[in-house]
Short mmCIF file of C-alpha atoms in Angstrom, two decimals:
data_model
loop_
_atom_site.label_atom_id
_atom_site.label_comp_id
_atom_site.label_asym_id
_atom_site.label_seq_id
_atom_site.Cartn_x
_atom_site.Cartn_y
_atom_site.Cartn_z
CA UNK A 26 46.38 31.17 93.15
CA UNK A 27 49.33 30.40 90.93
CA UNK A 28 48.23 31.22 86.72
CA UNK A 29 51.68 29.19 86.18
CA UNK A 30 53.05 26.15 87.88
CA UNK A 31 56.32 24.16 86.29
CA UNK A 32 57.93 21.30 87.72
CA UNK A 33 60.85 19.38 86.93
CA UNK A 34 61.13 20.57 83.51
CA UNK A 35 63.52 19.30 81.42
CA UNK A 36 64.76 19.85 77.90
CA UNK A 37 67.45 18.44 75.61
CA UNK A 38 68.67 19.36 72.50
CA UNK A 39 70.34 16.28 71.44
CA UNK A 40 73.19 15.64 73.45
CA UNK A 41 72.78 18.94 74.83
CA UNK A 42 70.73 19.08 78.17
CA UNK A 43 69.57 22.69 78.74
CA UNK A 44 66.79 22.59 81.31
CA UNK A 45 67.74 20.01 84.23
CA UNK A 46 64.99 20.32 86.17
CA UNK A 47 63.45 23.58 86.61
CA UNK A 48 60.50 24.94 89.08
CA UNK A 49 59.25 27.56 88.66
CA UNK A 50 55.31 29.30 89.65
CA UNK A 51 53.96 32.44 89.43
CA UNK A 52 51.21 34.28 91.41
CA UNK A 53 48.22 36.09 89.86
CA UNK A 54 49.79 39.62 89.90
CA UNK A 55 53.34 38.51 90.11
CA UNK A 56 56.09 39.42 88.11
CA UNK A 57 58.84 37.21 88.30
CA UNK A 58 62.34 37.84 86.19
CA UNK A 59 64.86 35.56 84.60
CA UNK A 60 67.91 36.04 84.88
CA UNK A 61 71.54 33.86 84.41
CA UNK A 62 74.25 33.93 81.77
CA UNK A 63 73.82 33.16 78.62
CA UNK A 64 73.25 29.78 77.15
CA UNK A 65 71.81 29.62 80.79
CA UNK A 66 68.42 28.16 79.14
CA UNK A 67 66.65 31.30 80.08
CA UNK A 68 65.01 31.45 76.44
CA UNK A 69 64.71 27.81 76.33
CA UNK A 70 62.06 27.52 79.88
CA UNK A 71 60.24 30.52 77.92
CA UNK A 72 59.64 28.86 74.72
CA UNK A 73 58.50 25.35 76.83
CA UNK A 74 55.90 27.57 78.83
CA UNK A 75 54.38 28.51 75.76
CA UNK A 76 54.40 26.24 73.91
CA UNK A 77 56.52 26.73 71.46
CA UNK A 78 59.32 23.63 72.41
CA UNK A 79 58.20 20.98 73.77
CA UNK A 80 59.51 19.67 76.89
CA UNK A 81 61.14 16.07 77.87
CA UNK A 82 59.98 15.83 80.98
CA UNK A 83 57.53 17.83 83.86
CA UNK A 84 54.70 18.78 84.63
CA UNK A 85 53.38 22.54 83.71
CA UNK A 86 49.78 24.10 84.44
CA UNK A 87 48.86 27.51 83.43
CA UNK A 88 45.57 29.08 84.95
CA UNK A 89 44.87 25.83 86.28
CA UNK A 90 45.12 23.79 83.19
CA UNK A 91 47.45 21.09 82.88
CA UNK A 92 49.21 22.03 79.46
CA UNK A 93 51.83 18.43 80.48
CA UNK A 94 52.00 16.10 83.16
CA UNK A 95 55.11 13.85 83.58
CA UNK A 96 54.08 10.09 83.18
CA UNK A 97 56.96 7.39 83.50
CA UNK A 98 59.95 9.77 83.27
CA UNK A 99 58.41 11.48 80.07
CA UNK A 100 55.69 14.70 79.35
CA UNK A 101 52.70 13.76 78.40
CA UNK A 102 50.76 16.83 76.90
CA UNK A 103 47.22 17.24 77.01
CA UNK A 104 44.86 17.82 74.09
CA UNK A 105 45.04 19.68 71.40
CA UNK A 106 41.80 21.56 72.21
CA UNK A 107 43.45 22.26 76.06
CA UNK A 108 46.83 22.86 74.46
CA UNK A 109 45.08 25.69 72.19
CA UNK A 110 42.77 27.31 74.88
CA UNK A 111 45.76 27.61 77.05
CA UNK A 112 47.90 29.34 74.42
CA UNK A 113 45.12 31.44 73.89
CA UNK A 114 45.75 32.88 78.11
CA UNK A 115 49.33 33.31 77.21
CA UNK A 116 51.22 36.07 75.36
CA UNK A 117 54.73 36.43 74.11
CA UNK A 118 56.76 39.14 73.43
CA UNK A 119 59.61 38.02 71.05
CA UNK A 120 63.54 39.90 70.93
CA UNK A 121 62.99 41.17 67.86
CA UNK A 122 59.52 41.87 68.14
CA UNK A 123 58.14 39.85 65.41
CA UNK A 124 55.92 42.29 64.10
CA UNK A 125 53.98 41.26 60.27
CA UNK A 126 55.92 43.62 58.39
CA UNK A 127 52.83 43.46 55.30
CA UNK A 128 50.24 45.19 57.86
CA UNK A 129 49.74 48.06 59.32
CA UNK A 130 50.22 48.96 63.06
CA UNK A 131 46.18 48.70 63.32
CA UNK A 132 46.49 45.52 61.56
CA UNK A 133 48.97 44.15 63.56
CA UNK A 134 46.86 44.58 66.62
CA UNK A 135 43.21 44.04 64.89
CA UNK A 136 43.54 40.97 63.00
CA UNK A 137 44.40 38.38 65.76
CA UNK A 138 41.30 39.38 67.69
CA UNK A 139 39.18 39.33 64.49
CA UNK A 140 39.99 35.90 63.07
CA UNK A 141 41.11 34.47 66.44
CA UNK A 142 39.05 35.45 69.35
CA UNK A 143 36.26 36.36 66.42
CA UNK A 144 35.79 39.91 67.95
CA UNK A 145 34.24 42.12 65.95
CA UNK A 146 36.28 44.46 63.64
CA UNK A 147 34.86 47.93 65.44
CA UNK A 148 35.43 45.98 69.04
CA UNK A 149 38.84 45.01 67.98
CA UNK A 150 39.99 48.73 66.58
CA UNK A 151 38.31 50.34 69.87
CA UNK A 152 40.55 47.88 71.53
CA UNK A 153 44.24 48.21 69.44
CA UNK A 154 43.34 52.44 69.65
CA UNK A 155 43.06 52.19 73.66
CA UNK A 156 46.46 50.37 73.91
CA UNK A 157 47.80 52.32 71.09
CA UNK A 158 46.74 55.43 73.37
CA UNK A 159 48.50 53.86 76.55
CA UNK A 160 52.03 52.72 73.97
CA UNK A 161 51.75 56.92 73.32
CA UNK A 162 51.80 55.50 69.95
CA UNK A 163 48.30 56.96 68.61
CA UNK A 164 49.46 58.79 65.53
CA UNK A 165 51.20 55.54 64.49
CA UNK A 166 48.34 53.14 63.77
CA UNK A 167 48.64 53.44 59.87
CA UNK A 168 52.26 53.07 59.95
CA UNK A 169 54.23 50.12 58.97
CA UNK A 170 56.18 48.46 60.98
CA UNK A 171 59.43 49.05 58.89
CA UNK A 172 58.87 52.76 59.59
CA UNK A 173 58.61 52.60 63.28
CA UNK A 174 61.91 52.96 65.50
CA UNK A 175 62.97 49.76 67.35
CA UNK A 176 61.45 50.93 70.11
CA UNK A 177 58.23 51.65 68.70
CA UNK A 178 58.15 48.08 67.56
CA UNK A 179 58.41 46.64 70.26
CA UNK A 180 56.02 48.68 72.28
CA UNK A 181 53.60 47.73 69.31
CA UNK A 182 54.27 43.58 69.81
CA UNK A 183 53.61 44.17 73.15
CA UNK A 184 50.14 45.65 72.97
CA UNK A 185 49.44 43.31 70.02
CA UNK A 186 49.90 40.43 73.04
CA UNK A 187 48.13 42.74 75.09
CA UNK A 188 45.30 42.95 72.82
CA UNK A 189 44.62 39.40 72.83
CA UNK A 190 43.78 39.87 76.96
CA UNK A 191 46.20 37.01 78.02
CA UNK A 192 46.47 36.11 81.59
CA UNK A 193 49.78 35.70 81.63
CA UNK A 194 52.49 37.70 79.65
CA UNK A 195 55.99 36.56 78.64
CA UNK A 196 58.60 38.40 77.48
CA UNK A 197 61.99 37.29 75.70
CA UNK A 198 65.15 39.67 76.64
CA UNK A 199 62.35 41.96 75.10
CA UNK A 200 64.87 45.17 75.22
CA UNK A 201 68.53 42.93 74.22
CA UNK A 202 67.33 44.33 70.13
CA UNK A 203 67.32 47.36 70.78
CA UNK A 204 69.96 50.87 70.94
CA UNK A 205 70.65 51.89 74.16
CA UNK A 206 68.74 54.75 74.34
CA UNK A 207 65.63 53.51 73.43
CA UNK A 208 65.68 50.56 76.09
CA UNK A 209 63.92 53.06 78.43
CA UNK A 210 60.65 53.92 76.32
CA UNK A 211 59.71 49.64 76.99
CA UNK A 212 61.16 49.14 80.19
CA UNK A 213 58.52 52.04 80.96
CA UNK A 214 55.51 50.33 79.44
CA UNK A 215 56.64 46.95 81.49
CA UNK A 216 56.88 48.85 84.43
CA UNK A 217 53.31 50.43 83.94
CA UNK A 218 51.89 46.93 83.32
CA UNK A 219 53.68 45.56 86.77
CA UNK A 220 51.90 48.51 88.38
CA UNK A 221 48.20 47.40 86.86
CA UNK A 222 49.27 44.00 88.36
CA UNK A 223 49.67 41.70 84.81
CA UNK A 224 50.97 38.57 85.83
CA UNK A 225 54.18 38.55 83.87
CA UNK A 226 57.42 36.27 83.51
CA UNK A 227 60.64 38.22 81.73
CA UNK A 228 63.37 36.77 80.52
CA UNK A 229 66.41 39.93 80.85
CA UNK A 230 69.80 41.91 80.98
CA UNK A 231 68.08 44.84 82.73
CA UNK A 232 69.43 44.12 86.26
CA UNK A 233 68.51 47.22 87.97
CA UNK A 234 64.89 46.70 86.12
CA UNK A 235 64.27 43.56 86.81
CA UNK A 236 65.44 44.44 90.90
CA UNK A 237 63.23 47.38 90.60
CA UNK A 238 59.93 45.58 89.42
CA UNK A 239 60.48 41.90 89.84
CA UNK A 240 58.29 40.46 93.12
CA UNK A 241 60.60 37.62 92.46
CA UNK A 242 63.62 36.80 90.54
CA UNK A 243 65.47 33.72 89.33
CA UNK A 244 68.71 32.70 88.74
CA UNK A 245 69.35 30.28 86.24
CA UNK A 246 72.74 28.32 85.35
CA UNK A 247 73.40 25.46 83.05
CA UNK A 248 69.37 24.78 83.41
CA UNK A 249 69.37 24.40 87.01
CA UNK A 250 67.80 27.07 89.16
CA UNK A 251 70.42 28.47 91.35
CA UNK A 252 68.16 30.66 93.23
CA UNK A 253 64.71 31.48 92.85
CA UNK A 254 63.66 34.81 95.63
CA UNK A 255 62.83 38.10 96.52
CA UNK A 256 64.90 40.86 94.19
CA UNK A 257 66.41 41.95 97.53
CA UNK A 258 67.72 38.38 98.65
CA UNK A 259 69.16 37.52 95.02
CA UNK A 260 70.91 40.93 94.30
CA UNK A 261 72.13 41.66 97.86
CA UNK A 262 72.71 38.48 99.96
CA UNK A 263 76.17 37.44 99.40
CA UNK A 264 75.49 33.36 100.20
CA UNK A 265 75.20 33.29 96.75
CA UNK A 266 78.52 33.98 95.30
CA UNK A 267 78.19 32.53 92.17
CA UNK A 268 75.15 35.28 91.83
CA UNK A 269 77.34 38.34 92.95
CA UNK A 270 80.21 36.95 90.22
CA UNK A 271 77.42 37.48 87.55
CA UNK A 272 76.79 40.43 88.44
CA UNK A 273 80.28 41.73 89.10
CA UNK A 274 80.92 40.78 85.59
CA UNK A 275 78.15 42.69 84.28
CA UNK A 276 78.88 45.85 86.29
CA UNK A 277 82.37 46.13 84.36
CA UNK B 1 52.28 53.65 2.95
CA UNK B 2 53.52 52.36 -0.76
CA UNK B 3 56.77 53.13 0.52
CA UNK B 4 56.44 50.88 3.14
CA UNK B 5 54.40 47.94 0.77
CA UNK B 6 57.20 48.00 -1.52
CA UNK B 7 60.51 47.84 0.98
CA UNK B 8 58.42 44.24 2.55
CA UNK B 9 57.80 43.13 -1.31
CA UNK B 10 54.15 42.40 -0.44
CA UNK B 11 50.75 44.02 -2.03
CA UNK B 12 48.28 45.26 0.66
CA UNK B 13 46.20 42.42 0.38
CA UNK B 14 48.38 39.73 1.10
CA UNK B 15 50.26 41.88 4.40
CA UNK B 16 46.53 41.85 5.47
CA UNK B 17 46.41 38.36 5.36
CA UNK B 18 49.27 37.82 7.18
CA UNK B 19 48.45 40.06 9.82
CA UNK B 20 44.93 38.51 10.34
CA UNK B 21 47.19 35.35 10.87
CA UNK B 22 49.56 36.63 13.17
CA UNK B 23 46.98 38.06 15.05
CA UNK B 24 45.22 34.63 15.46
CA UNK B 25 48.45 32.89 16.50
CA UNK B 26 49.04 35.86 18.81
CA UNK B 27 45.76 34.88 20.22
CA UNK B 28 46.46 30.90 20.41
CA UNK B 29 50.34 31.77 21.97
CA UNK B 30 48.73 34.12 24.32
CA UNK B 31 46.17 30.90 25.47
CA UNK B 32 48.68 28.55 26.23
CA UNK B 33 50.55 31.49 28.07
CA UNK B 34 47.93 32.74 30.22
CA UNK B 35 46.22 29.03 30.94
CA UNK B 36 49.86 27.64 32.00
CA UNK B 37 50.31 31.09 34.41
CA UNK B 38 46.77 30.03 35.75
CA UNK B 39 47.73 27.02 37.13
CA UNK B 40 51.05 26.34 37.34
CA UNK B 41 51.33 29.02 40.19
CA UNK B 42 49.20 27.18 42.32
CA UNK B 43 50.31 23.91 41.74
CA UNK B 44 53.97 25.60 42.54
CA UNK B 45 53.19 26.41 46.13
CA UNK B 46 51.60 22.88 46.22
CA UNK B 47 54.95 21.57 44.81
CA UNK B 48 57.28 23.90 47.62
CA UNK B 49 54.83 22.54 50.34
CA UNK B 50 54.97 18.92 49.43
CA UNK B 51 58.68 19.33 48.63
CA UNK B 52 59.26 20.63 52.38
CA UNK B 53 56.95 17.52 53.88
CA UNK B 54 58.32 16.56 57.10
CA UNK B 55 57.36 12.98 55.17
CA UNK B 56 60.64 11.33 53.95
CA UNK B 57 58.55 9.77 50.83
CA UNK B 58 56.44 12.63 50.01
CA UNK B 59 59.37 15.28 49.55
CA UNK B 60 61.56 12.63 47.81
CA UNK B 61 58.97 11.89 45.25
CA UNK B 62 58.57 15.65 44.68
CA UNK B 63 62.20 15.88 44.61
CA UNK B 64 62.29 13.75 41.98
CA UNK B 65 59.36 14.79 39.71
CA UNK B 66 61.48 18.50 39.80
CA UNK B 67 63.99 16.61 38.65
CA UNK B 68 62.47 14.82 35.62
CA UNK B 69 60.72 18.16 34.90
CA UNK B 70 63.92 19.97 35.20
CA UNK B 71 66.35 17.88 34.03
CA UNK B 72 64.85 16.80 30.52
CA UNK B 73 63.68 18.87 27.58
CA UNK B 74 60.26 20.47 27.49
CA UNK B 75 60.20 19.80 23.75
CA UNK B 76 60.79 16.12 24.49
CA UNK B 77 58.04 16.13 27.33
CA UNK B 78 55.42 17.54 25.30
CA UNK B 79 55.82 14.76 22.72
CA UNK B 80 55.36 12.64 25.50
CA UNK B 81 52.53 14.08 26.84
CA UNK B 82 50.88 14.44 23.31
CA UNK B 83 51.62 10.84 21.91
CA UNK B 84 52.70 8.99 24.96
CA UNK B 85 49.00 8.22 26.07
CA UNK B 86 48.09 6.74 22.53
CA UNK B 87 51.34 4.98 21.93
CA UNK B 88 51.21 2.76 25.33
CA UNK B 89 46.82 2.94 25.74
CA UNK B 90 45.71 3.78 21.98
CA UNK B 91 43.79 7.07 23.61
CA UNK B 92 44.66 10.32 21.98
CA UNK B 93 44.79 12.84 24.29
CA UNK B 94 42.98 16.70 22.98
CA UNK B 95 46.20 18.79 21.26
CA UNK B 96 45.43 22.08 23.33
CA UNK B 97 45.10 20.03 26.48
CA UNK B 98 47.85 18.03 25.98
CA UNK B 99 50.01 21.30 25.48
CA UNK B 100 48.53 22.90 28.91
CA UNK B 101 48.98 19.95 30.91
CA UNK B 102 52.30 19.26 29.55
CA UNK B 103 53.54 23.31 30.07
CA UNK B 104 51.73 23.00 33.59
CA UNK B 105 53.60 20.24 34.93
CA UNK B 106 57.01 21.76 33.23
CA UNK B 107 56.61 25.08 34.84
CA UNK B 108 54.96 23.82 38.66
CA UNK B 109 58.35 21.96 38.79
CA UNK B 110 60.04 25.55 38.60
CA UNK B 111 57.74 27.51 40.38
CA UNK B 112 58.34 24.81 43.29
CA UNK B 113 61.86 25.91 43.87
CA UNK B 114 61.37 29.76 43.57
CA UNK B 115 58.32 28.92 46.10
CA UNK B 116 60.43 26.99 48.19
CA UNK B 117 63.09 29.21 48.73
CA UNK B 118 60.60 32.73 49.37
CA UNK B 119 58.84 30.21 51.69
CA UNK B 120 62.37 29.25 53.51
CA UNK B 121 63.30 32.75 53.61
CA UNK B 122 60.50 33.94 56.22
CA UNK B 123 61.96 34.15 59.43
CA UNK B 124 60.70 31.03 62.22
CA UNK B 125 59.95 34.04 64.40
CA UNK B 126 57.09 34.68 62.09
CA UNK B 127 55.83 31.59 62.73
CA UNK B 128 56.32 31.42 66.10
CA UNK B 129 54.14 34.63 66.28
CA UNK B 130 51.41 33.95 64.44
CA UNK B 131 51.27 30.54 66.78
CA UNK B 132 50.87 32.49 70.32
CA UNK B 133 48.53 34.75 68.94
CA UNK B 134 46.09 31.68 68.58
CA UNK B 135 46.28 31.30 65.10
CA UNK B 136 45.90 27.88 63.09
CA UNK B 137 49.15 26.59 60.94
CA UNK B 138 46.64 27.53 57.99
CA UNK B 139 45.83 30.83 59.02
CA UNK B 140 49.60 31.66 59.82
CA UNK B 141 50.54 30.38 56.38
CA UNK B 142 48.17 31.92 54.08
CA UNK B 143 47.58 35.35 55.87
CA UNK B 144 51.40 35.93 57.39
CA UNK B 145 53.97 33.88 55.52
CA UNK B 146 52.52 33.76 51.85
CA UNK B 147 52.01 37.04 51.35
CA UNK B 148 55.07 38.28 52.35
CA UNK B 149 56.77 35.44 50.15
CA UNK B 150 54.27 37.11 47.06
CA UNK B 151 56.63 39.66 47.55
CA UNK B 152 60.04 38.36 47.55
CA UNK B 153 59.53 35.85 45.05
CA UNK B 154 57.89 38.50 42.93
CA UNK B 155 60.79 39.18 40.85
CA UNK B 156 62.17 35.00 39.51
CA UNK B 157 58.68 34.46 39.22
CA UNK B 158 58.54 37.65 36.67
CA UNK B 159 61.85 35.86 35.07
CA UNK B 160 60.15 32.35 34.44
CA UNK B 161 56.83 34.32 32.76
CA UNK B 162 59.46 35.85 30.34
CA UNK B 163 60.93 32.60 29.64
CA UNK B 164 56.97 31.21 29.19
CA UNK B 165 56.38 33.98 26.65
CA UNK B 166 58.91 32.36 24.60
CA UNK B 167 58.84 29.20 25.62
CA UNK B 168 55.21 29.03 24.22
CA UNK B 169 56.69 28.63 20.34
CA UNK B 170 58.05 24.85 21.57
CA UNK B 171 54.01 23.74 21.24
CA UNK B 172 55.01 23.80 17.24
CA UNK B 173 56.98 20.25 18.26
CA UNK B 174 53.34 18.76 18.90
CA UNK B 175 51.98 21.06 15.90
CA UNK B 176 49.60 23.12 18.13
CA UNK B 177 48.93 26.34 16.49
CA UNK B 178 50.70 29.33 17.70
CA UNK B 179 52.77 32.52 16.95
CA UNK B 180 55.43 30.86 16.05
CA UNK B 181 54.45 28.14 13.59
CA UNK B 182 52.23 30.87 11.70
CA UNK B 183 55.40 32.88 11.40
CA UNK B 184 57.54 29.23 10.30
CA UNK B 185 54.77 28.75 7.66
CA UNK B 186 54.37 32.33 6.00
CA UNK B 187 57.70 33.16 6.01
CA UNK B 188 58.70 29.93 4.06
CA UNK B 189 55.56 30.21 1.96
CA UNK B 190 56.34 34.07 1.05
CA UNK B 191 60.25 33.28 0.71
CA UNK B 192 60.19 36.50 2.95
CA UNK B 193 61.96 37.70 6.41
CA UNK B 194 59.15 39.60 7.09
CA UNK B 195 56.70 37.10 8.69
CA UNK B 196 59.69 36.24 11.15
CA UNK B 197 60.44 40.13 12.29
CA UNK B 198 56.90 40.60 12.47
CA UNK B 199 56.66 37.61 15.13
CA UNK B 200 59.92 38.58 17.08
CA UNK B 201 58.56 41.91 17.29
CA UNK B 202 55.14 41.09 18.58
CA UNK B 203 57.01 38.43 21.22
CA UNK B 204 59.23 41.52 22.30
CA UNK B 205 55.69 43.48 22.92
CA UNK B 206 54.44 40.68 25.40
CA UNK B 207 56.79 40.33 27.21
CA UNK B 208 57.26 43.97 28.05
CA UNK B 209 53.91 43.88 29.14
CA UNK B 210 54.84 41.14 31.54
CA UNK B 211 57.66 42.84 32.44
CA UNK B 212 55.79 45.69 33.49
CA UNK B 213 52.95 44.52 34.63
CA UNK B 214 55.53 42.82 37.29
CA UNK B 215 57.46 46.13 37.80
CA UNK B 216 54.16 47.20 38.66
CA UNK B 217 52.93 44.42 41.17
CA UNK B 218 56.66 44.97 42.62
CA UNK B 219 56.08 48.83 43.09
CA UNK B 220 52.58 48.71 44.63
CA UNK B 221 54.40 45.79 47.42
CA UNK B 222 56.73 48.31 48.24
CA UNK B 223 55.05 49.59 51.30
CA UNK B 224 57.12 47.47 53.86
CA UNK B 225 60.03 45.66 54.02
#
């Protein structure tokens, strides 16, 4: 069963057409990677699955609920009562982690759940302390967010999405904010999430991540989808030279 | 204590007297302050949210009610307020409410723009946040973006309540009773300098306690940044 199904999306920015057309569906259990140049309109498809632009045109389901359908040449969204229960299956995991800097880690994770999902407030905590225990982040859950490392942060915005059980999980070049050497500590969570199956969509850099976990991958250029396959195909067929001059590129 | 009597020219008695005055027009000053705080703050956010209406009409009227408020003198606006409603309608409007409303609508205009700019100053990402976690455009206002714009606007706000401390002695131009006109009256009716120090000294003393009571409300938001 596909959680997320896109067709023909397209976007424009005034003059500027950045999706032209874009398919795109994901399997229950899939994770599926993003990947192109920038100004590509990677970020652009993310923010249209969830809702947070609007697109032109297309049609685009998520867990088998039409979120827009494309009627005469133009998206038609659904209501705002479908629009909200399918935001509520989706989470999003921002570049620079988007954390509320006036709460506390516990906070961060709690208060969605409580005034959203209207989970109790000893449900919620048992919840943000499991995921806290799984971020290795335990010892953290009074902090603020200011005094956490970048990496901490955003291993906290993830299991704040993670804490509101979406079906589907986005992330947004989640690792482009951060040093170097602290890329690794959230690449690891992802990685453990692929392996527990989370359906998940990632926009990245990370080539030899997003080859190493990625069930598929696609290639995006000036909002068309240059290729859309298996890790192996994209990064090691050669039929798709415009692919291996990306990646040249990146390799120097 | 004679000492003291003698260098301000006064008998006990009559430094008494003036004190008991003082003290009332401390009181009366300290109304119009405090009432004015009370809901001008309010109406301020109202004012930055109206102001940033994705409604053409709606932000250009608010626009241009900063501007009236802004742009002429709160003296002058205070007569109008006070007289204007029994000039054009014959109804007199109460003194003391006519001075509240009159600082209320004076200050919101204010407040609006130091509102409007801690408001613009939260990052869309914020936003965008609180909106795939599920939560309403209300919820995401008043529980992620407003308090963190408590915060930053924190310290203009603290500037305009010094300015209203003062600002508070222009209610003499519709003769409400206050601080200042009990230090305009005794001091002329004494021929002394005394009444006037006595007043600066006491305005001085309030606003250091607004001053610190903000230093304080800045300090205790210090946890994050």
């Amino acid at each position: 069963m596909y959680l997320l199904e896109a067709k023909q999306v397209h976007k424009s920015f005034g003059e500027n057409h950045v999706l032209k057309g874009v398919d795109l569906s994901v399997a229950e259990g899939q994770v599926v990677s993003i990947i192109g140049p920038s100004g590509s309109g990677k970020s652009t498809l993310l923010r249209c699955l969830t809702q947070l632009e609007t697109a032109d045109r297309g049609d685009i389901s998520i867990c088998g609920r039409v979120m827009t359908k494309e009627e005469n040449g133009r998206a038609v969204y659904s209501d705002k009562n479908q629009l909200r229960s399918i935001m509520l299956d989706v989470g999003l995991v921002f570049q620079n982690f988007q954390l509320f800097p006036h709460w506390s880690v516990l906070r961060n994770l709690t208060d969605a759940q409580v005034r959203v999902l209207g989970r109790s407030r000893e449900e919620a905590e048992t919840i943000a302390r499991d995921l806290l225990a799984k971020m290795k982040l335990s010892e953290k859950e009074d902090a603020y967010p200011c005094q956490l490392s970048g990496g901490q942060q955003q291993r906290v915005a993830i299991a704040r999405a993670l804490a509101m059980s979406p079906k589907i999980l986005f992330f947004d070049e989640p690792t482009s904010a951060l040093d170097p050497e602290l890329i690794g500590e959230v690449l690891e969570i992802i990685r453990d999430l692929a392996k527990q199956h989370m359906t998940m969509v990632i926009v990245t850099h990370e080539m030899t991540f997003a080859r190493e976990i990625s069930d598929r991958v696609m290639f995006l250029e000036k909002g068309s989808v240059l290729a859309f396959d298996t890790p192996e195909a994209i990064f090691a067929d050669a039929s798709h030279g415009r692919i291996q001059a990306f990646l040249s590129l990146l390799h120097k | 204590m004679d000492f003291f009597f003698q260098l301000i020219r006064m008998t006990p008695d009559t430094f008494h007297n003036l004190m008991r005055q003082m003290a009332e027009g401390t009181w009366q000053a300290l109304e119009i302050f405090i009432y004015t705080a009370i809901f001008s703050v309010p109406l301020g956010v109202l004012v930055a949210l109206l102001r940033e209406s994705p409604l053409k009409p709606v932000s250009a009227v608010t626009r241009f009610y900063q501007l009236v408020m802004r742009g002429t003198p709160l003296m002058l606006q205070l007569m109008f307020v006070m007289y204007g409603p029994y000039y054009m309608f014959g109804v007199s409007m109460n003194r003391f409410n006519a001075c509240i409303l009159a600082f209320v609508i004076n200050y919101a205009a204010y407040f609006g723009e130091i509102f409007r700019a801690g408001i613009n100053s939260i990052p869309r990402g914020q936003y965008e946040a609180g909106q795939v976690l599920g939560y309403t455009k209300q919820q995401t206002f008043f529980h992620i973006v407003l308090p963190q714009v408590m915060k930053r606007v924190l310290p203009p706000t603290g500037s305009e309540f010094l300015v209203l401390v003062k600002d508070t002695a222009l209610a003499n131009v519709i003769a409400q009773p206050q601080l200042f006109d009990v230090a305009k009256k005794t001091s002329g009716s004494m021929v002394s300098v005394v009444p006037l120090v006595i007043a600066a000294a006491i305005y001085l003393i309030m606003s250091a306690v607004v001053e610190m009571t903000f230093h304080r409300m800045e300090r205790k938001l210090d946890y994050y940044s």
